[in-house]
CSV table of N, CA, C and O in Angstrom, one decimal:
chain,number,residue,atom,x,y,z
A,472,UNK,N,-56.2,0.8,-0.8
A,472,UNK,CA,-55.3,1.4,-0.1
A,472,UNK,C,-54.5,2.8,-0.5
A,472,UNK,O,-54.6,3.6,1.0
A,473,UNK,N,-55.6,3.4,-1.5
A,473,UNK,CA,-55.6,4.8,-1.4
A,473,UNK,C,-56.8,5.5,-0.3
A,473,UNK,O,-56.3,6.7,0.3
A,474,UNK,N,-57.5,4.9,-0.2
A,474,UNK,CA,-58.2,5.0,1.0
A,474,UNK,C,-58.1,5.3,2.4
A,474,UNK,O,-57.6,6.1,3.6
A,475,UNK,N,-56.9,4.7,2.4
A,475,UNK,CA,-56.2,4.3,4.1
A,475,UNK,C,-55.1,5.8,3.7
A,475,UNK,O,-54.8,6.4,5.0
A,476,UNK,N,-54.5,6.1,2.8
A,476,UNK,CA,-53.5,6.8,2.5
A,476,UNK,C,-54.3,8.1,2.7
A,476,UNK,O,-53.9,9.1,3.0
A,477,UNK,N,-55.6,8.3,1.8
A,477,UNK,CA,-56.1,9.6,2.3
A,477,UNK,C,-56.8,9.7,3.8
A,477,UNK,O,-56.7,11.1,3.5
A,478,UNK,N,-57.4,8.4,4.2
A,478,UNK,CA,-58.0,8.8,5.5
A,478,UNK,C,-56.5,9.6,6.3
A,478,UNK,O,-56.7,10.3,7.8
A,479,UNK,N,-55.2,8.8,6.7
A,479,UNK,CA,-54.0,8.9,7.2
A,479,UNK,C,-54.0,10.7,7.3
A,479,UNK,O,-53.6,11.4,7.9
A,480,UNK,N,-53.8,11.3,5.5
A,480,UNK,CA,-53.8,12.9,5.5
A,480,UNK,C,-55.0,13.3,5.9
A,480,UNK,O,-54.2,14.9,6.4
A,481,UNK,N,-56.1,13.0,6.1
A,481,UNK,CA,-57.4,13.7,6.5
A,481,UNK,C,-56.5,13.9,7.7
A,481,UNK,O,-57.2,14.8,8.5
A,482,UNK,N,-56.3,12.7,8.5
A,482,UNK,CA,-56.6,12.9,10.1
A,482,UNK,C,-55.3,13.6,10.8
A,482,UNK,O,-55.1,14.5,11.3
A,483,UNK,N,-53.8,14.0,9.5
A,483,UNK,CA,-52.9,14.6,9.7
A,483,UNK,C,-53.0,16.3,9.6
A,483,UNK,O,-52.5,16.9,10.4
A,484,UNK,N,-53.7,16.6,8.6
A,484,UNK,CA,-54.0,17.5,8.2
A,484,UNK,C,-55.0,18.3,9.6
A,484,UNK,O,-55.3,19.2,9.9
A,485,UNK,N,-55.9,17.2,10.0
A,485,UNK,CA,-56.7,17.8,11.0
A,485,UNK,C,-56.0,18.3,12.0
A,485,UNK,O,-56.1,19.2,12.9
A,486,UNK,N,-55.3,17.2,12.4
A,486,UNK,CA,-54.5,17.6,13.8
A,486,UNK,C,-53.3,19.2,13.6
A,486,UNK,O,-53.1,19.7,14.2
A,487,UNK,N,-53.0,18.6,12.2
A,487,UNK,CA,-52.0,20.5,11.6
A,487,UNK,C,-52.9,21.1,12.3
A,487,UNK,O,-52.3,22.4,12.6
A,488,UNK,N,-54.0,21.6,11.9
A,488,UNK,CA,-55.2,22.5,12.1
A,488,UNK,C,-55.2,22.8,13.1
A,488,UNK,O,-55.2,24.3,13.7
A,489,UNK,N,-55.9,21.7,14.2
A,489,UNK,CA,-56.2,22.0,15.4
A,489,UNK,C,-54.7,23.0,16.0
A,489,UNK,O,-54.9,23.2,17.0
A,490,UNK,N,-53.6,22.3,15.6
A,490,UNK,CA,-52.2,22.5,16.6
A,490,UNK,C,-51.9,23.7,16.2
A,490,UNK,O,-51.4,24.9,17.1
A,491,UNK,N,-52.0,24.5,15.0
A,491,UNK,CA,-52.1,25.8,14.8
A,491,UNK,C,-53.0,26.7,15.2
A,491,UNK,O,-52.6,27.6,15.8
A,492,UNK,N,-54.1,26.3,15.5
A,492,UNK,CA,-55.2,26.7,15.9
A,492,UNK,C,-54.9,27.3,17.7
A,492,UNK,O,-55.4,28.2,18.1
A,493,UNK,N,-54.4,26.5,18.5
A,493,UNK,CA,-53.8,26.4,19.7
A,493,UNK,C,-53.3,26.8,19.8
A,493,UNK,O,-52.7,28.0,20.6
A,494,UNK,N,-52.1,27.1,18.8
A,494,UNK,CA,-51.1,27.8,19.1
A,494,UNK,C,-51.5,29.1,18.9
A,494,UNK,O,-50.5,29.9,19.8
A,495,UNK,N,-51.8,29.4,18.0
A,495,UNK,CA,-52.6,31.2,17.5
A,495,UNK,C,-53.1,31.5,18.9
A,495,UNK,O,-52.9,32.4,19.7
A,496,UNK,N,-54.1,30.4,19.7
A,496,UNK,CA,-54.9,30.9,21.1
A,496,UNK,C,-54.0,31.0,21.9
A,496,UNK,O,-54.0,32.4,22.8
A,497,UNK,N,-52.8,30.3,22.3
A,497,UNK,CA,-51.7,30.9,22.9
A,497,UNK,C,-51.1,31.6,22.8
A,497,UNK,O,-50.6,32.8,23.9
A,498,UNK,N,-50.5,32.2,21.3
A,498,UNK,CA,-49.4,33.7,21.0
A,498,UNK,C,-50.8,34.6,21.8
A,498,UNK,O,-50.1,35.4,22.5
A,499,UNK,N,-51.7,34.8,21.4
A,499,UNK,CA,-52.8,35.8,21.6
A,499,UNK,C,-52.8,35.5,23.4
A,499,UNK,O,-52.7,37.2,24.1
A,500,UNK,N,-53.4,34.5,24.1
A,500,UNK,CA,-53.1,34.8,25.4
A,500,UNK,C,-51.6,35.4,26.2
A,500,UNK,O,-51.6,36.0,27.1
A,501,UNK,N,-50.9,35.0,25.6
A,501,UNK,CA,-49.4,35.2,26.3
A,501,UNK,C,-49.1,36.2,25.9
A,501,UNK,O,-48.4,37.6,26.7
A,502,UNK,N,-49.8,37.2,24.4
A,502,UNK,CA,-49.6,38.6,24.4
A,502,UNK,C,-50.4,39.3,25.4
A,502,UNK,O,-49.8,41.0,25.8
A,503,UNK,N,-52.0,39.3,25.4
A,503,UNK,CA,-52.4,40.3,26.7
A,503,UNK,C,-51.4,39.9,27.9
A,503,UNK,O,-51.7,40.6,28.7
A,504,UNK,N,-51.4,38.6,28.3
A,504,UNK,CA,-50.7,38.8,29.8
A,504,UNK,C,-49.5,39.7,29.2
A,504,UNK,O,-49.2,40.4,30.5
A,505,UNK,N,-49.0,39.5,28.8
A,505,UNK,CA,-47.8,40.3,28.5
A,505,UNK,C,-47.5,42.1,28.7
A,505,UNK,O,-46.9,42.9,29.4
A,506,UNK,N,-48.7,42.6,27.9
A,506,UNK,CA,-49.8,43.5,28.1
A,506,UNK,C,-49.6,43.9,29.6
A,506,UNK,O,-49.0,45.2,29.8
A,507,UNK,N,-50.4,43.4,30.2
A,507,UNK,CA,-51.1,43.6,31.7
A,507,UNK,C,-49.8,43.3,32.6
A,507,UNK,O,-49.4,44.5,33.4
A,508,UNK,N,-48.5,42.3,32.5
A,508,UNK,CA,-47.4,42.6,33.0
A,508,UNK,C,-46.9,43.9,33.0
A,508,UNK,O,-46.3,44.5,34.0
A,509,UNK,N,-46.7,44.2,31.6
A,509,UNK,CA,-45.6,45.7,31.1
A,509,UNK,C,-46.7,46.6,32.0
A,509,UNK,O,-46.2,47.6,32.4
A,510,UNK,N,-48.0,46.8,32.1
A,510,UNK,CA,-48.8,47.8,32.8
A,510,UNK,C,-48.3,48.0,34.2
A,510,UNK,O,-48.2,49.1,34.8
A,511,UNK,N,-48.4,46.7,34.8
A,511,UNK,CA,-48.1,46.3,36.0
A,511,UNK,C,-47.1,46.7,36.5
A,511,UNK,O,-47.0,47.5,37.6
A,512,UNK,N,-46.1,46.5,35.7
A,512,UNK,CA,-44.4,46.8,35.8
A,512,UNK,C,-44.2,48.5,35.9
A,512,UNK,O,-43.4,48.9,36.5
A,513,UNK,N,-44.9,49.4,34.6
A,513,UNK,CA,-44.6,50.3,34.6
A,513,UNK,C,-45.3,51.3,36.0
A,513,UNK,O,-44.8,52.1,36.2
A,514,UNK,N,-46.4,50.5,36.3
A,514,UNK,CA,-47.4,51.4,37.7
A,514,UNK,C,-46.3,51.5,38.7
A,514,UNK,O,-45.8,52.4,39.7
A,515,UNK,N,-45.8,50.2,39.1
A,515,UNK,CA,-44.8,50.0,39.9
A,515,UNK,C,-43.4,50.7,40.1
A,515,UNK,O,-43.2,51.6,41.2
A,516,UNK,N,-42.8,51.0,38.8
A,516,UNK,CA,-41.7,51.7,38.5
A,516,UNK,C,-41.9,53.2,38.6
A,516,UNK,O,-41.1,53.8,39.0
A,517,UNK,N,-43.3,53.6,38.1
A,517,UNK,CA,-43.3,55.0,38.0
A,517,UNK,C,-43.9,55.3,39.6
A,517,UNK,O,-43.4,56.5,40.0
A,518,UNK,N,-43.9,54.3,40.6
A,518,UNK,CA,-44.3,54.9,41.7
A,518,UNK,C,-42.7,54.9,42.6
A,518,UNK,O,-43.1,55.4,43.9
A,519,UNK,N,-42.2,54.0,42.2
A,519,UNK,CA,-40.9,53.8,42.9
A,519,UNK,C,-40.1,55.0,42.8
A,519,UNK,O,-39.5,55.8,43.2
A,520,UNK,N,-39.3,55.1,41.3
A,520,UNK,CA,-38.9,56.2,40.9
A,520,UNK,C,-38.9,57.1,39.7
A,520,UNK,O,-38.2,57.9,39.5
A,521,UNK,N,-40.4,57.2,38.9
A,521,UNK,CA,-40.4,57.9,38.3
A,521,UNK,C,-40.4,57.4,36.5
A,521,UNK,O,-40.0,56.5,36.2
A,522,UNK,N,-41.1,58.2,36.1
A,522,UNK,CA,-41.8,57.8,34.9
A,522,UNK,C,-40.0,57.4,33.8
A,522,UNK,O,-40.7,56.8,32.8
A,523,UNK,N,-39.7,58.5,33.7
A,523,UNK,CA,-37.8,58.4,33.4
A,523,UNK,C,-37.6,56.9,33.5
A,523,UNK,O,-37.3,56.1,32.4
A,524,UNK,N,-37.5,56.6,34.5
A,524,UNK,CA,-36.8,55.4,35.0
A,524,UNK,C,-37.6,53.9,34.4
A,524,UNK,O,-37.1,53.2,34.1
A,525,UNK,N,-39.0,54.1,34.7
A,525,UNK,CA,-39.7,53.2,34.2
A,525,UNK,C,-39.6,53.0,33.0
A,525,UNK,O,-39.4,51.7,32.3
A,526,UNK,N,-39.6,53.9,32.0
A,526,UNK,CA,-39.9,53.4,30.4
A,526,UNK,C,-38.3,53.0,30.4
A,526,UNK,O,-37.9,51.9,29.3
A,527,UNK,N,-37.1,53.6,30.6
A,527,UNK,CA,-35.8,53.1,30.6
A,527,UNK,C,-35.6,51.2,30.9
A,527,UNK,O,-34.8,50.5,30.6
A,528,UNK,N,-36.2,51.0,31.9
A,528,UNK,CA,-36.2,49.4,32.5
A,528,UNK,C,-37.2,48.7,31.6
A,528,UNK,O,-36.2,47.6,31.4
A,529,UNK,N,-38.2,49.1,31.3
A,529,UNK,CA,-39.0,48.3,30.5
A,529,UNK,C,-38.3,48.2,28.8
A,529,UNK,O,-38.3,47.0,28.6
A,530,UNK,N,-38.0,49.4,28.2
A,530,UNK,CA,-37.5,49.1,27.5
A,530,UNK,C,-36.3,48.2,26.9
A,530,UNK,O,-36.2,47.6,26.2
A,531,UNK,N,-35.1,48.4,28.4
A,531,UNK,CA,-33.9,47.6,28.3
A,531,UNK,C,-34.6,45.9,28.5
A,531,UNK,O,-33.6,45.2,27.9
A,532,UNK,N,-35.7,45.8,29.0
A,532,UNK,CA,-36.0,44.5,28.8
A,532,UNK,C,-36.1,43.8,27.4
A,532,UNK,O,-36.0,42.7,27.5
A,533,UNK,N,-36.8,44.9,27.3
A,533,UNK,CA,-37.9,44.2,25.7
A,533,UNK,C,-36.4,44.0,25.2
A,533,UNK,O,-37.0,43.6,23.7
A,534,UNK,N,-35.4,45.5,24.9
A,534,UNK,CA,-34.8,45.2,23.7
A,534,UNK,C,-33.7,43.6,24.3
A,534,UNK,O,-33.2,43.2,22.9
A,535,UNK,N,-33.5,44.0,25.5
A,535,UNK,CA,-32.7,42.7,26.4
A,535,UNK,C,-33.3,41.2,25.4
A,535,UNK,O,-33.1,40.4,25.0
A,536,UNK,N,-34.5,41.0,25.8
A,536,UNK,CA,-35.2,39.7,25.7
A,536,UNK,C,-35.0,40.0,23.7
A,536,UNK,O,-35.2,38.6,22.9
A,537,UNK,N,-35.4,40.6,22.7
A,537,UNK,CA,-35.0,40.9,21.6
A,537,UNK,C,-33.8,40.6,21.4
A,537,UNK,O,-33.6,39.4,20.3
A,538,UNK,N,-32.7,40.9,21.7
A,538,UNK,CA,-31.4,40.6,21.7
A,538,UNK,C,-31.2,38.9,21.9
A,538,UNK,O,-30.5,38.2,21.2
A,539,UNK,N,-31.8,38.1,22.7
A,539,UNK,CA,-31.7,36.8,23.3
A,539,UNK,C,-32.1,35.9,22.2
A,539,UNK,O,-32.1,35.0,21.5
A,540,UNK,N,-33.5,36.4,21.9
A,540,UNK,CA,-34.0,35.7,20.7
A,540,UNK,C,-33.5,35.9,19.4
A,540,UNK,O,-33.2,34.5,18.5
A,541,UNK,N,-33.1,37.2,19.1
A,541,UNK,CA,-32.0,36.7,17.8
A,541,UNK,C,-31.0,36.3,18.0
A,541,UNK,O,-30.7,35.2,17.1
A,542,UNK,N,-30.4,35.9,18.9
A,542,UNK,CA,-29.2,35.0,19.4
A,542,UNK,C,-29.6,33.6,19.1
A,542,UNK,O,-28.5,32.9,18.6
A,543,UNK,N,-30.8,33.4,19.6
A,543,UNK,CA,-30.8,31.9,19.9
A,543,UNK,C,-31.3,31.4,18.2
A,543,UNK,O,-30.8,30.7,17.4
A,544,UNK,N,-32.5,32.3,17.2
A,544,UNK,CA,-32.5,32.0,16.0
A,544,UNK,C,-31.0,31.9,15.5
A,544,UNK,O,-31.0,31.2,14.3
A,545,UNK,N,-30.3,33.1,15.2
A,545,UNK,CA,-28.6,33.0,14.4
A,545,UNK,C,-27.7,31.4,14.9
A,545,UNK,O,-27.7,31.0,14.0
A,546,UNK,N,-28.2,30.8,16.2
A,546,UNK,CA,-27.3,30.1,16.5
A,546,UNK,C,-28.3,28.7,16.0
A,546,UNK,O,-27.4,28.3,15.5
A,547,UNK,N,-29.6,29.0,15.9
A,547,UNK,CA,-30.6,28.1,15.0
A,547,UNK,C,-29.9,28.0,13.8
A,547,UNK,O,-29.6,26.7,13.1
A,548,UNK,N,-30.3,29.0,13.3
A,548,UNK,CA,-29.4,29.3,11.7
A,548,UNK,C,-28.4,28.9,11.3
A,548,UNK,O,-28.1,27.9,10.1
A,549,UNK,N,-27.0,28.8,11.8
A,549,UNK,CA,-26.2,28.3,11.9
A,549,UNK,C,-25.5,26.9,11.9
A,549,UNK,O,-25.2,26.2,11.4
A,550,UNK,N,-26.4,26.2,13.1
A,550,UNK,CA,-26.2,25.3,13.1
A,550,UNK,C,-27.1,24.4,12.4
A,550,UNK,O,-26.8,23.1,11.5
A,551,UNK,N,-28.1,24.9,11.7
A,551,UNK,CA,-28.7,24.1,10.3
A,551,UNK,C,-27.9,24.2,9.3
A,551,UNK,O,-27.7,23.0,8.2
A,552,UNK,N,-27.4,25.0,9.0
A,552,UNK,CA,-26.0,25.7,8.0
A,552,UNK,C,-25.0,24.3,8.1
A,552,UNK,O,-24.9,23.4,7.0
A,553,UNK,N,-24.3,24.4,9.7
A,553,UNK,CA,-23.4,23.3,9.3
A,553,UNK,C,-24.3,21.9,8.9
A,553,UNK,O,-23.8,20.9,8.7
A,554,UNK,N,-25.3,22.0,9.6
A,554,UNK,CA,-26.1,20.3,9.4
A,554,UNK,C,-25.9,20.2,7.7
A,554,UNK,O,-25.5,18.8,7.2
A,555,UNK,N,-26.4,21.3,6.9
A,555,UNK,CA,-26.5,20.9,5.8
A,555,UNK,C,-25.3,21.0,5.3
A,555,UNK,O,-24.8,19.6,4.2
A,556,UNK,N,-23.9,21.6,5.2
A,556,UNK,CA,-22.8,21.2,5.2
A,556,UNK,C,-22.2,19.9,5.1
A,556,UNK,O,-21.7,19.1,4.2
A,557,UNK,N,-22.9,19.3,6.4
A,557,UNK,CA,-21.8,17.9,6.6
A,557,UNK,C,-22.8,17.3,5.7
A,557,UNK,O,-22.2,16.3,5.5
A,558,UNK,N,-24.1,17.1,5.5
A,558,UNK,CA,-24.6,16.0,4.9
A,558,UNK,C,-24.1,16.5,3.1
A,558,UNK,O,-23.8,15.5,2.8
A,559,UNK,N,-23.6,17.5,2.7
A,559,UNK,CA,-23.5,17.5,1.2
A,559,UNK,C,-21.8,17.3,1.5
A,559,UNK,O,-21.5,16.4,0.4
A,560,UNK,N,-21.0,17.5,2.5
A,560,UNK,CA,-19.7,16.7,2.6
A,560,UNK,C,-19.8,15.2,2.4
A,560,UNK,O,-18.8,14.2,2.1
A,561,UNK,N,-20.7,14.6,3.1
A,561,UNK,CA,-20.6,13.1,3.2
A,561,UNK,C,-21.4,12.8,1.9
A,561,UNK,O,-20.5,11.5,1.3
A,562,UNK,N,-22.2,13.5,1.3
A,562,UNK,CA,-22.4,12.9,-0.2
A,562,UNK,C,-21.2,12.8,-1.0
A,562,UNK,O,-21.1,12.1,-2.0
A,563,UNK,N,-20.8,14.2,-1.5
A,563,UNK,CA,-19.1,14.2,-2.0
A,563,UNK,C,-18.2,13.4,-1.6
A,563,UNK,O,-17.8,13.0,-2.4
A,564,UNK,N,-18.0,13.0,0.2
A,564,UNK,CA,-17.6,12.1,0.0
A,564,UNK,C,-17.4,10.6,-0.7
A,564,UNK,O,-17.0,9.8,-1.2
A,565,UNK,N,-19.1,10.2,-0.3
A,565,UNK,CA,-19.7,9.0,-0.9
A,565,UNK,C,-19.0,9.0,-2.3
A,565,UNK,O,-18.9,8.2,-2.8
A,566,UNK,N,-19.1,10.2,-3.3
A,566,UNK,CA,-19.4,10.0,-4.9
A,566,UNK,C,-17.6,10.3,-4.9
A,566,UNK,O,-16.9,9.3,-5.8
A,567,UNK,N,-16.5,10.7,-4.0
A,567,UNK,CA,-15.4,10.5,-4.7
A,567,UNK,C,-15.2,9.1,-4.0
A,567,UNK,O,-14.1,8.6,-5.3
A,568,UNK,N,-15.6,8.1,-3.2
A,568,UNK,CA,-14.9,7.1,-3.2
A,568,UNK,C,-16.2,6.3,-4.5
A,568,UNK,O,-15.2,5.2,-5.0
A,569,UNK,N,-16.7,6.4,-4.9
A,569,UNK,CA,-17.5,5.4,-6.1
A,569,UNK,C,-16.6,6.0,-6.8
A,569,UNK,O,-16.5,5.2,-7.7
A,570,UNK,N,-16.0,7.2,-7.2
A,570,UNK,CA,-15.4,7.7,-8.4
A,570,UNK,C,-14.0,7.0,-8.5
A,570,UNK,O,-13.3,6.7,-9.5
A,571,UNK,N,-13.7,6.8,-7.3
A,571,UNK,CA,-12.1,6.5,-7.0
A,571,UNK,C,-12.2,4.5,-7.0
A,571,UNK,O,-11.2,4.2,-7.7
A,572,UNK,N,-12.8,4.2,-6.9
A,572,UNK,CA,-13.4,2.7,-7.1
A,572,UNK,C,-13.5,2.7,-8.5
A,572,UNK,O,-13.2,1.5,-8.7
A,573,UNK,N,-14.4,3.2,-9.1
A,573,UNK,CA,-14.7,3.1,-10.6
A,573,UNK,C,-13.4,3.2,-11.6
A,573,UNK,O,-13.1,2.7,-12.4
A,574,UNK,N,-12.6,4.3,-11.1
A,574,UNK,CA,-10.9,4.3,-11.5
A,574,UNK,C,-10.0,3.3,-11.2
A,574,UNK,O,-9.7,2.7,-12.1
A,575,UNK,N,-10.6,2.4,-10.1
A,575,UNK,CA,-9.8,1.2,-9.7
A,575,UNK,C,-9.5,-0.1,-10.6
A,575,UNK,O,-9.1,-0.6,-10.9
A,576,UNK,N,-11.1,-0.3,-10.6
A,576,UNK,CA,-11.5,-1.1,-11.3
A,576,UNK,C,-11.4,-0.9,-13.1
A,576,UNK,O,-10.9,-2.0,-13.8
A,577,UNK,N,-11.6,0.4,-13.5
A,577,UNK,CA,-11.4,0.5,-15.0
A,577,UNK,C,-9.6,0.3,-15.3
A,577,UNK,O,-9.2,-0.6,-16.5
A,578,UNK,N,-8.4,0.6,-13.9
A,578,UNK,CA,-7.5,0.3,-14.3
A,578,UNK,C,-7.2,-0.6,-14.4
A,578,UNK,O,-6.0,-1.8,-15.5
A,579,UNK,N,-8.1,-1.9,-13.4
A,579,UNK,CA,-7.4,-3.2,-13.6
A,579,UNK,C,-7.8,-4.2,-14.9
A,579,UNK,O,-7.6,-4.7,-15.2
A,580,UNK,N,-9.1,-3.8,-15.2
A,580,UNK,CA,-9.7,-4.1,-16.7
A,580,UNK,C,-8.7,-3.4,-17.5
A,580,UNK,O,-8.3,-4.8,-18.6
A,581,UNK,N,-8.1,-2.9,-17.5
A,581,UNK,CA,-7.3,-1.9,-18.7
A,581,UNK,C,-6.3,-3.0,-18.3
A,581,UNK,O,-5.3,-3.1,-19.7
A,582,UNK,N,-5.6,-2.9,-17.2
A,582,UNK,CA,-4.3,-3.9,-17.1
A,582,UNK,C,-4.3,-5.2,-17.7
A,582,UNK,O,-3.4,-5.7,-18.3
A,583,UNK,N,-5.7,-5.9,-17.4
A,583,UNK,CA,-5.9,-7.6,-17.7
A,583,UNK,C,-5.6,-7.3,-18.8
A,583,UNK,O,-5.2,-8.2,-20.0
A,584,UNK,N,-6.5,-6.5,-19.9
A,584,UNK,CA,-6.5,-6.1,-21.5
A,584,UNK,C,-5.6,-6.5,-22.0
A,584,UNK,O,-4.7,-7.3,-22.8
A,585,UNK,N,-4.4,-5.3,-21.8
A,585,UNK,CA,-3.0,-5.1,-21.9
A,585,UNK,C,-2.1,-6.2,-22.1
A,585,UNK,O,-1.3,-6.4,-22.4
A,586,UNK,N,-2.5,-6.8,-20.7
A,586,UNK,CA,-1.7,-8.6,-20.2
A,586,UNK,C,-2.0,-9.4,-20.9
A,586,UNK,O,-1.4,-10.0,-21.6
A,587,UNK,N,-3.3,-9.6,-21.6
A,587,UNK,CA,-3.8,-10.5,-22.2
A,587,UNK,C,-3.3,-10.1,-23.6
A,587,UNK,O,-2.7,-10.8,-24.6
A,588,UNK,N,-3.2,-8.7,-24.4
A,588,UNK,CA,-2.5,-8.3,-25.7
A,588,UNK,C,-0.8,-8.8,-25.6
A,588,UNK,O,-0.5,-9.1,-26.3
A,589,UNK,N,-0.3,-8.4,-24.6
A,589,UNK,CA,1.0,-8.5,-24.6
A,589,UNK,C,1.5,-10.0,-24.3
A,589,UNK,O,2.1,-10.4,-25.4
A,590,UNK,N,0.9,-10.8,-24.0
A,590,UNK,CA,1.0,-12.2,-23.9
A,590,UNK,C,0.8,-13.1,-25.7
A,590,UNK,O,1.3,-13.8,-26.7
A,591,UNK,N,-0.2,-12.7,-26.4
A,591,UNK,CA,-0.5,-12.9,-27.9
A,591,UNK,C,0.5,-12.4,-28.9
A,591,UNK,O,0.3,-13.1,-29.8
A,592,UNK,N,0.8,-11.5,-28.4
A,592,UNK,CA,1.7,-10.8,-29.7
A,592,UNK,C,3.3,-11.1,-29.4
A,592,UNK,O,4.0,-12.0,-29.8
């Protein structure tokens, strides 16, 4: 049984390492490609309008892309926070229901005991 679990863990670790290596390679290729695309855009914009306009356009593109990424991350973080709050609320709600049920049972038992004591006395 433990051999099976160890083999599963080993396969999972190998898959994770392979995914990480491929992701790193893809990121490196994307960075190199982005560098060449930026250089090509620079050359085109310099020939069309001048160096100042080329710098402004490329800078604006990168700043805009950065703001978009930050907005996506912020939305993702807010969504995760809301999900955690929802889970916590559901837990609390379940605890409240359980507490109320316990109080109801306690009140019932106390009432039954008081009724028995009242009949005897």
